[in-house]
Short mmCIF file of the N, C-alpha and C atoms (twelve columns), coordinates in Angstrom:
data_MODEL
# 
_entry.id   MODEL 
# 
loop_
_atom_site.group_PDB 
_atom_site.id 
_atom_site.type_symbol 
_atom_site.label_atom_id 
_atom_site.label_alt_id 
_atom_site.label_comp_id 
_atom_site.label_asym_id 
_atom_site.label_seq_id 
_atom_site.Cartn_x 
_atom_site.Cartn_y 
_atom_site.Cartn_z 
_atom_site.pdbx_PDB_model_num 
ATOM 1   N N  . UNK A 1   16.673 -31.910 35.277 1 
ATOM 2   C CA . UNK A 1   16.386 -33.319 35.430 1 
ATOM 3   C C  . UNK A 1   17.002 -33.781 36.740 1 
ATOM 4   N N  . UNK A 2   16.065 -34.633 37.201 1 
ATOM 5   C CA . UNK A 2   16.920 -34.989 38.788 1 
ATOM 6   C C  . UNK A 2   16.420 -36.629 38.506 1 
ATOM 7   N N  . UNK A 3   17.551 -37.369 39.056 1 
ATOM 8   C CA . UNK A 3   17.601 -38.803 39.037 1 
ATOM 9   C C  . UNK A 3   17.813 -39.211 40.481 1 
ATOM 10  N N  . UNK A 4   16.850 -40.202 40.634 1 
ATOM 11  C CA . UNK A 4   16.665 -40.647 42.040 1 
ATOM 12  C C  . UNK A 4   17.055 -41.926 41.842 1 
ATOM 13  N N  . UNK A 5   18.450 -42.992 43.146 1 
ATOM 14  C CA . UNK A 5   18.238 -44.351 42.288 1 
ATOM 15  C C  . UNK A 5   17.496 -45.035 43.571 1 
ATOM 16  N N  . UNK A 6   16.463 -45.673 43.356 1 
ATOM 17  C CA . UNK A 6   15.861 -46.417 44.631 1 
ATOM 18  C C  . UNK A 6   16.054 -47.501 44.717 1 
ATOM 19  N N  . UNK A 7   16.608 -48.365 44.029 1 
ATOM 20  C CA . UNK A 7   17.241 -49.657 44.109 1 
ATOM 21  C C  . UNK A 7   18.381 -50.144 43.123 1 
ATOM 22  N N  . UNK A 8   19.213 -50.465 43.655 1 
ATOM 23  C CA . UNK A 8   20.323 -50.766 42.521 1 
ATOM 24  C C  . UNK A 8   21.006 -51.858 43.072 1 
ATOM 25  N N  . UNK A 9   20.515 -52.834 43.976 1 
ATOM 26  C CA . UNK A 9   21.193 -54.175 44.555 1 
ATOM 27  C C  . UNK A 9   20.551 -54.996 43.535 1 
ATOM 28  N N  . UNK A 10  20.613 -56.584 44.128 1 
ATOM 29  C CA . UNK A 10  20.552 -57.801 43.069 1 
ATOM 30  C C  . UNK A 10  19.474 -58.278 43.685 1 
ATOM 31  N N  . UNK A 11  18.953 -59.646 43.066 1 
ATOM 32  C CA . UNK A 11  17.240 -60.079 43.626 1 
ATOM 33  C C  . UNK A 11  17.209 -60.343 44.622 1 
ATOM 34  N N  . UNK A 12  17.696 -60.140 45.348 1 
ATOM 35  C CA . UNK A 12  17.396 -60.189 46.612 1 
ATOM 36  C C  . UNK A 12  17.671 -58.804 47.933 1 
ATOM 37  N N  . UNK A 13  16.744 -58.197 48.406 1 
ATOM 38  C CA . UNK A 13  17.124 -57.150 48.973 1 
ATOM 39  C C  . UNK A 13  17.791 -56.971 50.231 1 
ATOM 40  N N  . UNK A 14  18.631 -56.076 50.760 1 
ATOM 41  C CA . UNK A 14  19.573 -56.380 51.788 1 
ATOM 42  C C  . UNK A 14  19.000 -55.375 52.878 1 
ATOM 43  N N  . UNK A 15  19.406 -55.049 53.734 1 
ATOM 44  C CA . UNK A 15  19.416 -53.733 54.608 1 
ATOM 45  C C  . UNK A 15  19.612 -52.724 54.147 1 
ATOM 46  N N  . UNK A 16  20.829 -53.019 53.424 1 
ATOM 47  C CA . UNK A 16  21.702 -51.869 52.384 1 
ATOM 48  C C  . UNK A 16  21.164 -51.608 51.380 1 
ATOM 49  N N  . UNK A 17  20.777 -52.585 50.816 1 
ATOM 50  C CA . UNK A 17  19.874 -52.044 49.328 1 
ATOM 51  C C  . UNK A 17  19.311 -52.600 48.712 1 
ATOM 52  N N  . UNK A 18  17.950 -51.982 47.910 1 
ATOM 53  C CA . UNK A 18  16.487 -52.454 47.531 1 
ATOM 54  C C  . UNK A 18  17.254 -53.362 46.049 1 
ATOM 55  N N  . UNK A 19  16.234 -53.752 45.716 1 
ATOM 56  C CA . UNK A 19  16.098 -54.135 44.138 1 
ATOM 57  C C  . UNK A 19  15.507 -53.055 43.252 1 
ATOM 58  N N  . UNK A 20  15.750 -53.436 41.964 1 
ATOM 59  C CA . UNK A 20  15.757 -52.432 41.380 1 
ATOM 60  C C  . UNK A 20  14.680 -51.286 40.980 1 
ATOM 61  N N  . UNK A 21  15.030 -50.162 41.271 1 
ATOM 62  C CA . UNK A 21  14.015 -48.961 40.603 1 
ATOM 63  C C  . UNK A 21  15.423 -47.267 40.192 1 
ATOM 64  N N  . UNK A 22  14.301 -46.912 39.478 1 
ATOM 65  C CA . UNK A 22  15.429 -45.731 39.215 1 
ATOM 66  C C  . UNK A 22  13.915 -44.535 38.882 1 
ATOM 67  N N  . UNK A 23  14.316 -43.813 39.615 1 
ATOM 68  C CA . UNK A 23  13.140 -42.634 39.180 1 
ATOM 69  C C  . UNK A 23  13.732 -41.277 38.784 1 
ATOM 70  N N  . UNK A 24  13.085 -40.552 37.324 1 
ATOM 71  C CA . UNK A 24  13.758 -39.430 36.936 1 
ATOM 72  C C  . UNK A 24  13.013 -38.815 36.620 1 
ATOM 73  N N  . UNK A 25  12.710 -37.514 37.674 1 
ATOM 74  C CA . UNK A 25  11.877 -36.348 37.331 1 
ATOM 75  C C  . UNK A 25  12.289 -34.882 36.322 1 
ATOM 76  N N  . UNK A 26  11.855 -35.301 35.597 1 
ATOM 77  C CA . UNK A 26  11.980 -33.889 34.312 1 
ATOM 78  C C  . UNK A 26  11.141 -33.427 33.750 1 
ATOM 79  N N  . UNK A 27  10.946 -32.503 33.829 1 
ATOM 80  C CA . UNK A 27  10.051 -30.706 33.083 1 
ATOM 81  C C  . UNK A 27  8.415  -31.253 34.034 1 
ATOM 82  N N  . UNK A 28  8.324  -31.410 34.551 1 
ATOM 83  C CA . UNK A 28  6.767  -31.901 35.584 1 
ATOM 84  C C  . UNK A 28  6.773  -33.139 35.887 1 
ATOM 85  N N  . UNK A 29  7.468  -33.971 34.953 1 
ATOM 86  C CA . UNK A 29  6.747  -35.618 34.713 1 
ATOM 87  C C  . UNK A 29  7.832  -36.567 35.670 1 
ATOM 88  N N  . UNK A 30  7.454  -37.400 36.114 1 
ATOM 89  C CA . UNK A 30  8.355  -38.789 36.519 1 
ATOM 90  C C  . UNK A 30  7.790  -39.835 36.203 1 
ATOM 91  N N  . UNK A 31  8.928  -40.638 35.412 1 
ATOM 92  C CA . UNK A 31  9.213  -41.609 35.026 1 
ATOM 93  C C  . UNK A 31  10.160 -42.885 35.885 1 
ATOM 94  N N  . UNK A 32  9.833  -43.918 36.178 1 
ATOM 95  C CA . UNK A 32  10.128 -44.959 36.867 1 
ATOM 96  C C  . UNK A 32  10.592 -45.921 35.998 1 
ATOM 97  N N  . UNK A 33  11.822 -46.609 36.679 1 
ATOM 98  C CA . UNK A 33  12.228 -47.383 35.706 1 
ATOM 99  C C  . UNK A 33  12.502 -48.956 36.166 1 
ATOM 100 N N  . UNK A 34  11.591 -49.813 36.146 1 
ATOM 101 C CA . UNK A 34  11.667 -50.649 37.070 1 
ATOM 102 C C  . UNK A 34  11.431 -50.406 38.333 1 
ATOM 103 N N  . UNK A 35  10.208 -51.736 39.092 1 
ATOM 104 C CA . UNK A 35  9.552  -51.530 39.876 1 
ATOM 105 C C  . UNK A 35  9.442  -52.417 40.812 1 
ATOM 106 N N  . UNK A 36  10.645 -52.785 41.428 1 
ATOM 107 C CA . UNK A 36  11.023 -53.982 42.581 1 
ATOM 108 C C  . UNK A 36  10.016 -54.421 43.851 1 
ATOM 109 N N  . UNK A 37  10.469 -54.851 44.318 1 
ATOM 110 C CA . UNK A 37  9.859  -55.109 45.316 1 
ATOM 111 C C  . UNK A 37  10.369 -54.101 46.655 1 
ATOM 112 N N  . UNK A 38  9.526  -53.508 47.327 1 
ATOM 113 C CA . UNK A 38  10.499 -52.272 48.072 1 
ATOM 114 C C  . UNK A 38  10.179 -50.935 47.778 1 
ATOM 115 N N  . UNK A 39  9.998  -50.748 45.862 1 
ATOM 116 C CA . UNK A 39  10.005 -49.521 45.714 1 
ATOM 117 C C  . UNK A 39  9.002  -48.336 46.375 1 
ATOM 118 N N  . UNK A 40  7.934  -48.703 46.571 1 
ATOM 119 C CA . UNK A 40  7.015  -47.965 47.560 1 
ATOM 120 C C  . UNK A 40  7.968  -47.119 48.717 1 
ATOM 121 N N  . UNK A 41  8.242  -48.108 49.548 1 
ATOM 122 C CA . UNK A 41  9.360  -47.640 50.463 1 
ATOM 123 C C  . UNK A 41  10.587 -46.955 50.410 1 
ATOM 124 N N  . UNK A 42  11.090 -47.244 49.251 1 
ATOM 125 C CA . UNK A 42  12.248 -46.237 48.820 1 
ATOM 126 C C  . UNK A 42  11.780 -45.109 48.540 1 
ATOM 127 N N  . UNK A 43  10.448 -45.077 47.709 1 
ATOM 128 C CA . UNK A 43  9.971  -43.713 47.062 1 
ATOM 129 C C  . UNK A 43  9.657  -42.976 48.326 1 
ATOM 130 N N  . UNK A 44  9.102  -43.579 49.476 1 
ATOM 131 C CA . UNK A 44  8.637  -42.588 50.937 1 
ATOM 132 C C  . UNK A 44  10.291 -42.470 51.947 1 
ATOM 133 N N  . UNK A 45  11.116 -43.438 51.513 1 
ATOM 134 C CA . UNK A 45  12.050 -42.689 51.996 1 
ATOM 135 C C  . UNK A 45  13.366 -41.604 51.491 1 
ATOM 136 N N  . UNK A 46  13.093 -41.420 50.154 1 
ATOM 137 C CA . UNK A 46  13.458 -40.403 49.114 1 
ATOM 138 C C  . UNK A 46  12.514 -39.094 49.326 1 
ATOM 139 N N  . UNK A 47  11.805 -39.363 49.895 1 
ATOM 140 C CA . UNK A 47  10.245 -38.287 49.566 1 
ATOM 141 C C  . UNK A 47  10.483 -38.165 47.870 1 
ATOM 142 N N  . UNK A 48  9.725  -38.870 47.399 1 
ATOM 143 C CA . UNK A 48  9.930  -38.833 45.888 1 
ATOM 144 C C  . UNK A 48  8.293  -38.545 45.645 1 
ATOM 145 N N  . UNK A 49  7.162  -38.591 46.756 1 
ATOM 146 C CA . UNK A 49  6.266  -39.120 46.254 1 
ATOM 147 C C  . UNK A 49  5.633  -40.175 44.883 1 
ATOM 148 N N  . UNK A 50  4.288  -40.350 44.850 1 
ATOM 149 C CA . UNK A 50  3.884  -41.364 44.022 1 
ATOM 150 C C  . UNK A 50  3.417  -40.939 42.389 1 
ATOM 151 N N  . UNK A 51  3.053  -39.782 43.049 1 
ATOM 152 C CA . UNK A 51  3.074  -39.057 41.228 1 
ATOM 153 C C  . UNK A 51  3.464  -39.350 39.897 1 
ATOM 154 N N  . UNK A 52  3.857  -40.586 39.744 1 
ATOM 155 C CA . UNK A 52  4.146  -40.986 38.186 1 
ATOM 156 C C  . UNK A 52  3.752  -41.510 37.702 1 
ATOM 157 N N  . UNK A 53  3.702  -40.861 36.112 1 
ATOM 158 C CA . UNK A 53  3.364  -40.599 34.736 1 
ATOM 159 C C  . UNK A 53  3.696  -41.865 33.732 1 
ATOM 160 N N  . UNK A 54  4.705  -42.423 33.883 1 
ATOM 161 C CA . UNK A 54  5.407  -43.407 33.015 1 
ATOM 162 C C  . UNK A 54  6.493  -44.543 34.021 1 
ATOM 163 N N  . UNK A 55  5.969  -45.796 33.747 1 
ATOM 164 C CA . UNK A 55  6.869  -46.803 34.227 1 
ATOM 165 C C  . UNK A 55  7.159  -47.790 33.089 1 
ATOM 166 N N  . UNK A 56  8.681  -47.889 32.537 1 
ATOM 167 C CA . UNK A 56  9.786  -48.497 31.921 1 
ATOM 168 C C  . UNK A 56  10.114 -49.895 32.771 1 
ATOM 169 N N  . UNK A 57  9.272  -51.081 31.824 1 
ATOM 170 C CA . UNK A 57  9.981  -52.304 32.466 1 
ATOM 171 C C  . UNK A 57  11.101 -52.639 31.603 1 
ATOM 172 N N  . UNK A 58  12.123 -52.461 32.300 1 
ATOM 173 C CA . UNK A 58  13.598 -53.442 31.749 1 
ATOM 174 C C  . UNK A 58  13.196 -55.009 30.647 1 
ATOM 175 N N  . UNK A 59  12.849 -55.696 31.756 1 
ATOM 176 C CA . UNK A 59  12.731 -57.196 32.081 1 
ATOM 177 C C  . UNK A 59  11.862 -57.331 32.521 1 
ATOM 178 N N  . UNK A 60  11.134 -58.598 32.908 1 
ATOM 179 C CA . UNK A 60  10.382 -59.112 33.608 1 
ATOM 180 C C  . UNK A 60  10.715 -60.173 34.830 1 
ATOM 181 N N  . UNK A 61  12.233 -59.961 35.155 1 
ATOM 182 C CA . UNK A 61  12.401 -60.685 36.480 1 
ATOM 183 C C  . UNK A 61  12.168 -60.052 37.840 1 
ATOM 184 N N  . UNK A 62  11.521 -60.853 38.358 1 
ATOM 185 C CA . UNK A 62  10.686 -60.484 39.963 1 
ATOM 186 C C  . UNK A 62  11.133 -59.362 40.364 1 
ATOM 187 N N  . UNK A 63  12.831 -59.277 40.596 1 
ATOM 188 C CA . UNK A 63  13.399 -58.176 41.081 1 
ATOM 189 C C  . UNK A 63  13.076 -56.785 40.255 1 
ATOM 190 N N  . UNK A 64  12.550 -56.583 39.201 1 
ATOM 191 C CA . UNK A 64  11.990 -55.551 38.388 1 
ATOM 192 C C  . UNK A 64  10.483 -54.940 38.479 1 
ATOM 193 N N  . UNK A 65  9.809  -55.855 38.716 1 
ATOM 194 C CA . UNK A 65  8.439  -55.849 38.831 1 
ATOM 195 C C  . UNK A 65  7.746  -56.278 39.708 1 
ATOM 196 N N  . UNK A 66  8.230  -56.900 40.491 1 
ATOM 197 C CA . UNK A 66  7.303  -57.173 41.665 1 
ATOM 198 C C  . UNK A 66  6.718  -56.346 42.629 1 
ATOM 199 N N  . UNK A 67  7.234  -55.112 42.723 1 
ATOM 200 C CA . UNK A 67  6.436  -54.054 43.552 1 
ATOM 201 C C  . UNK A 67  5.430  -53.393 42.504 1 
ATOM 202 N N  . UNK A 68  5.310  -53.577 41.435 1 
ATOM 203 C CA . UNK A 68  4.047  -53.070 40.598 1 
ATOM 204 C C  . UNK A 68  2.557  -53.028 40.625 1 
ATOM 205 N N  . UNK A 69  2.055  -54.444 41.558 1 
ATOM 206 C CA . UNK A 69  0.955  -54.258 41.599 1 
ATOM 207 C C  . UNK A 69  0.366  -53.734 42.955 1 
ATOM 208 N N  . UNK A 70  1.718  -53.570 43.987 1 
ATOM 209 C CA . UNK A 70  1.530  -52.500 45.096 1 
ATOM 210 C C  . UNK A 70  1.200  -50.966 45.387 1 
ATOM 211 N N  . UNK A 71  2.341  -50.984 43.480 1 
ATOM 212 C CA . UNK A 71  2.814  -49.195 43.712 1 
ATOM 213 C C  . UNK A 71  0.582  -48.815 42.802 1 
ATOM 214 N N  . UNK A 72  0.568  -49.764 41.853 1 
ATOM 215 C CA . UNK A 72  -0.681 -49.596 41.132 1 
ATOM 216 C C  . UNK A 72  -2.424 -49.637 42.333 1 
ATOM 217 N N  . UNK A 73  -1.890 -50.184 43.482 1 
ATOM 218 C CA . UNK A 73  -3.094 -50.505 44.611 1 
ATOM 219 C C  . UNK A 73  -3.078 -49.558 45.156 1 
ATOM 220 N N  . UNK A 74  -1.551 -48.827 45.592 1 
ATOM 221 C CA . UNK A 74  -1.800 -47.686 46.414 1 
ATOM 222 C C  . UNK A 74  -2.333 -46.341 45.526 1 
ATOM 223 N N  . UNK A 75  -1.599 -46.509 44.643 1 
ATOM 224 C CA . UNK A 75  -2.409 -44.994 43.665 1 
ATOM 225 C C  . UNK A 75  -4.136 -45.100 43.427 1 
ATOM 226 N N  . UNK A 76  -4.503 -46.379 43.411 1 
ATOM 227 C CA . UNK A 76  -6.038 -46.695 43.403 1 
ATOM 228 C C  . UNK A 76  -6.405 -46.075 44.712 1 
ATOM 229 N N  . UNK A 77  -5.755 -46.795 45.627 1 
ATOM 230 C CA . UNK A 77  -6.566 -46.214 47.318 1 
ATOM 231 C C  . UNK A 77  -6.130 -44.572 47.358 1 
ATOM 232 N N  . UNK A 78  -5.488 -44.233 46.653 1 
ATOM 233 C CA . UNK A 78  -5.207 -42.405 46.784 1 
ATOM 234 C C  . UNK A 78  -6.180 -42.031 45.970 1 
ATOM 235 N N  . UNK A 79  -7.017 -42.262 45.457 1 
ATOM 236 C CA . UNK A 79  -8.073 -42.083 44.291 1 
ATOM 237 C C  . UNK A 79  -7.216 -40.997 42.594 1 
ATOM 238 N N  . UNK A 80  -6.349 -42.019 42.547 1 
ATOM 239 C CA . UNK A 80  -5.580 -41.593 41.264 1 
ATOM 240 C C  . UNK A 80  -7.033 -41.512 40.342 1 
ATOM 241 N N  . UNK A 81  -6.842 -40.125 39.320 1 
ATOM 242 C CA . UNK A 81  -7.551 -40.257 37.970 1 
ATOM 243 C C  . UNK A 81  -6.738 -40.348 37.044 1 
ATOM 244 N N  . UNK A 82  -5.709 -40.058 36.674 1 
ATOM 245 C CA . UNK A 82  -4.774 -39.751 35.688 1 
ATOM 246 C C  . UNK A 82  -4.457 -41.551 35.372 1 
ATOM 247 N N  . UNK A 83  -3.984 -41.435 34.420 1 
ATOM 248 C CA . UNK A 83  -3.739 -42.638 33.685 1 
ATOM 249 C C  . UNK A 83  -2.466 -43.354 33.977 1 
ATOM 250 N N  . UNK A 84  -2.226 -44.092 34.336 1 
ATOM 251 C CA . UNK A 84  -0.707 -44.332 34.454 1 
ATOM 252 C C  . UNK A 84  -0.114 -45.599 33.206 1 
ATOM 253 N N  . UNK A 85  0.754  -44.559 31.942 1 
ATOM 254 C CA . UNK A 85  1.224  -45.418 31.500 1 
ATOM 255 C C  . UNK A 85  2.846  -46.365 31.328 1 
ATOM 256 N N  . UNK A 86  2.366  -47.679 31.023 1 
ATOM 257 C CA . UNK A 86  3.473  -49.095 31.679 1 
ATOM 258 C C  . UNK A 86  4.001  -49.344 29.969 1 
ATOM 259 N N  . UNK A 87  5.313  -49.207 29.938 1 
ATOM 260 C CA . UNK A 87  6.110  -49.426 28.722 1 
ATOM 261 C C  . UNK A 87  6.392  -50.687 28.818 1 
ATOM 262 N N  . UNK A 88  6.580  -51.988 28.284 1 
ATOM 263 C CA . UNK A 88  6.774  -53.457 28.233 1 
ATOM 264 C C  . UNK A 88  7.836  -53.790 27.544 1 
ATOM 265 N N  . UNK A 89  9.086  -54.634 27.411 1 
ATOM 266 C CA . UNK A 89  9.742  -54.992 26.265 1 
ATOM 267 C C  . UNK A 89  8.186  -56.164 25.294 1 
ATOM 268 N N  . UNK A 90  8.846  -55.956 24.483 1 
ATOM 269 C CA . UNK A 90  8.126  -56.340 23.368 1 
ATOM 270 C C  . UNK A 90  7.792  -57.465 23.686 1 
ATOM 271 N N  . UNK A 91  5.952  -57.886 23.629 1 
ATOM 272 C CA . UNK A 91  5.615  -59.379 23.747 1 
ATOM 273 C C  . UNK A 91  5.477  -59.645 25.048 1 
ATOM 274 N N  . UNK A 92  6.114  -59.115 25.893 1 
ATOM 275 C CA . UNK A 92  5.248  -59.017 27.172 1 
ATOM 276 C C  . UNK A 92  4.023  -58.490 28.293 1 
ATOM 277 N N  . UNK A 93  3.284  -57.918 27.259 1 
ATOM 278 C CA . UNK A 93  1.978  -57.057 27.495 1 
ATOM 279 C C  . UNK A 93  1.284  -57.662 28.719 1 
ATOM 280 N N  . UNK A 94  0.271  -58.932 28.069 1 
ATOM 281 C CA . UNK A 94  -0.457 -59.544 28.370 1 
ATOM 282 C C  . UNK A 94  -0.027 -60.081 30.012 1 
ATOM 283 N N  . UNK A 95  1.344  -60.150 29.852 1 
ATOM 284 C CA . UNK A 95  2.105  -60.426 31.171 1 
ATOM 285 C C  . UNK A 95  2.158  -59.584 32.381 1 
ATOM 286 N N  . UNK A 96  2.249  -58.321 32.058 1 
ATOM 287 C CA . UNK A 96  2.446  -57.248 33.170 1 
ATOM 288 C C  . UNK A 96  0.525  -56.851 33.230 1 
ATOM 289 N N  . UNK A 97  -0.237 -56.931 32.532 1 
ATOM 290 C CA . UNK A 97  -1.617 -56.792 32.548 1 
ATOM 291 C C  . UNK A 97  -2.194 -57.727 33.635 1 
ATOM 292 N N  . UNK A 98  -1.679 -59.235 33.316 1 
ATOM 293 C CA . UNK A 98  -1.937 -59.978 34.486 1 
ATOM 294 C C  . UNK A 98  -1.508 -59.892 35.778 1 
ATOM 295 N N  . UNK A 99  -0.586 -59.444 35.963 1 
ATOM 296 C CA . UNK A 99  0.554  -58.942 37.068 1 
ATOM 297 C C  . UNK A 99  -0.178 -57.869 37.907 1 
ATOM 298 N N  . UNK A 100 -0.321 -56.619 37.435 1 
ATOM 299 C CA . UNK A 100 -0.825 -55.409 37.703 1 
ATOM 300 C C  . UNK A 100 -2.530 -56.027 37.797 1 
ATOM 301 N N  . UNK A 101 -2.913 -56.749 37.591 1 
ATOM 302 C CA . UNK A 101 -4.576 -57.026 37.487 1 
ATOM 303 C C  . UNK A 101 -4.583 -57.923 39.264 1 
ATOM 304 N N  . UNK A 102 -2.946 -58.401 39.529 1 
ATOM 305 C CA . UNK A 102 -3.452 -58.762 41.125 1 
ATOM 306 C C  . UNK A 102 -4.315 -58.227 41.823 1 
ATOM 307 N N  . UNK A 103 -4.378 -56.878 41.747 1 
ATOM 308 C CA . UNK A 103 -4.763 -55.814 42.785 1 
ATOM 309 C C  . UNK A 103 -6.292 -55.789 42.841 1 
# 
């Protein structure tokens, strides 16, 4: 298992550091955990590539999700087939559907 952290500052991003994401690749798969604003950029400067399988929203504050309907546009323009599935805390479905439907 390898853990990548791509953002671990506060809502607002610095020079020093993104908002939040955490990516952990194990047995083939990566999983994302929170999806800031930034994370695109962290993931190309990790070379983490875009390849993932599963994204874990915490929360739903900006600093969590706001790079989601970027990281979801660029896997469209890469001609993703694979499915990408989005875990929600409970009752917030309809929310990240609208979110991710920017694109």
């Amino acid at each position: 298992m390898q853990v990548t952290f791509l953002g671990t500052g506060g809502a607002v991003p610095t020079t020093r550091r993104n908002t939040s994401g955490l990516l952990v690749r194990r047995d083939g798969e990566r999983f994302l955990f929170d999806c800031g604003e930034g994370t695109q950029r962290q993931m190309m400067r990790f070379s983490t590539g875009f390849a993932v399988s599963h994204v874990f929203l915490t929360h739903l504050h900006g600093d969590h999700v706001l790079g989601l309907p970027g990281l979801c546009q660029t896997l469209d323009f890469n001609d993703r087939e694979e499915p990408l599935a989005i875990h929600t805390p409970p009752g917030t479905r309809r929310t990240v559907e609208n979110l991710v439907g920017v694109t």
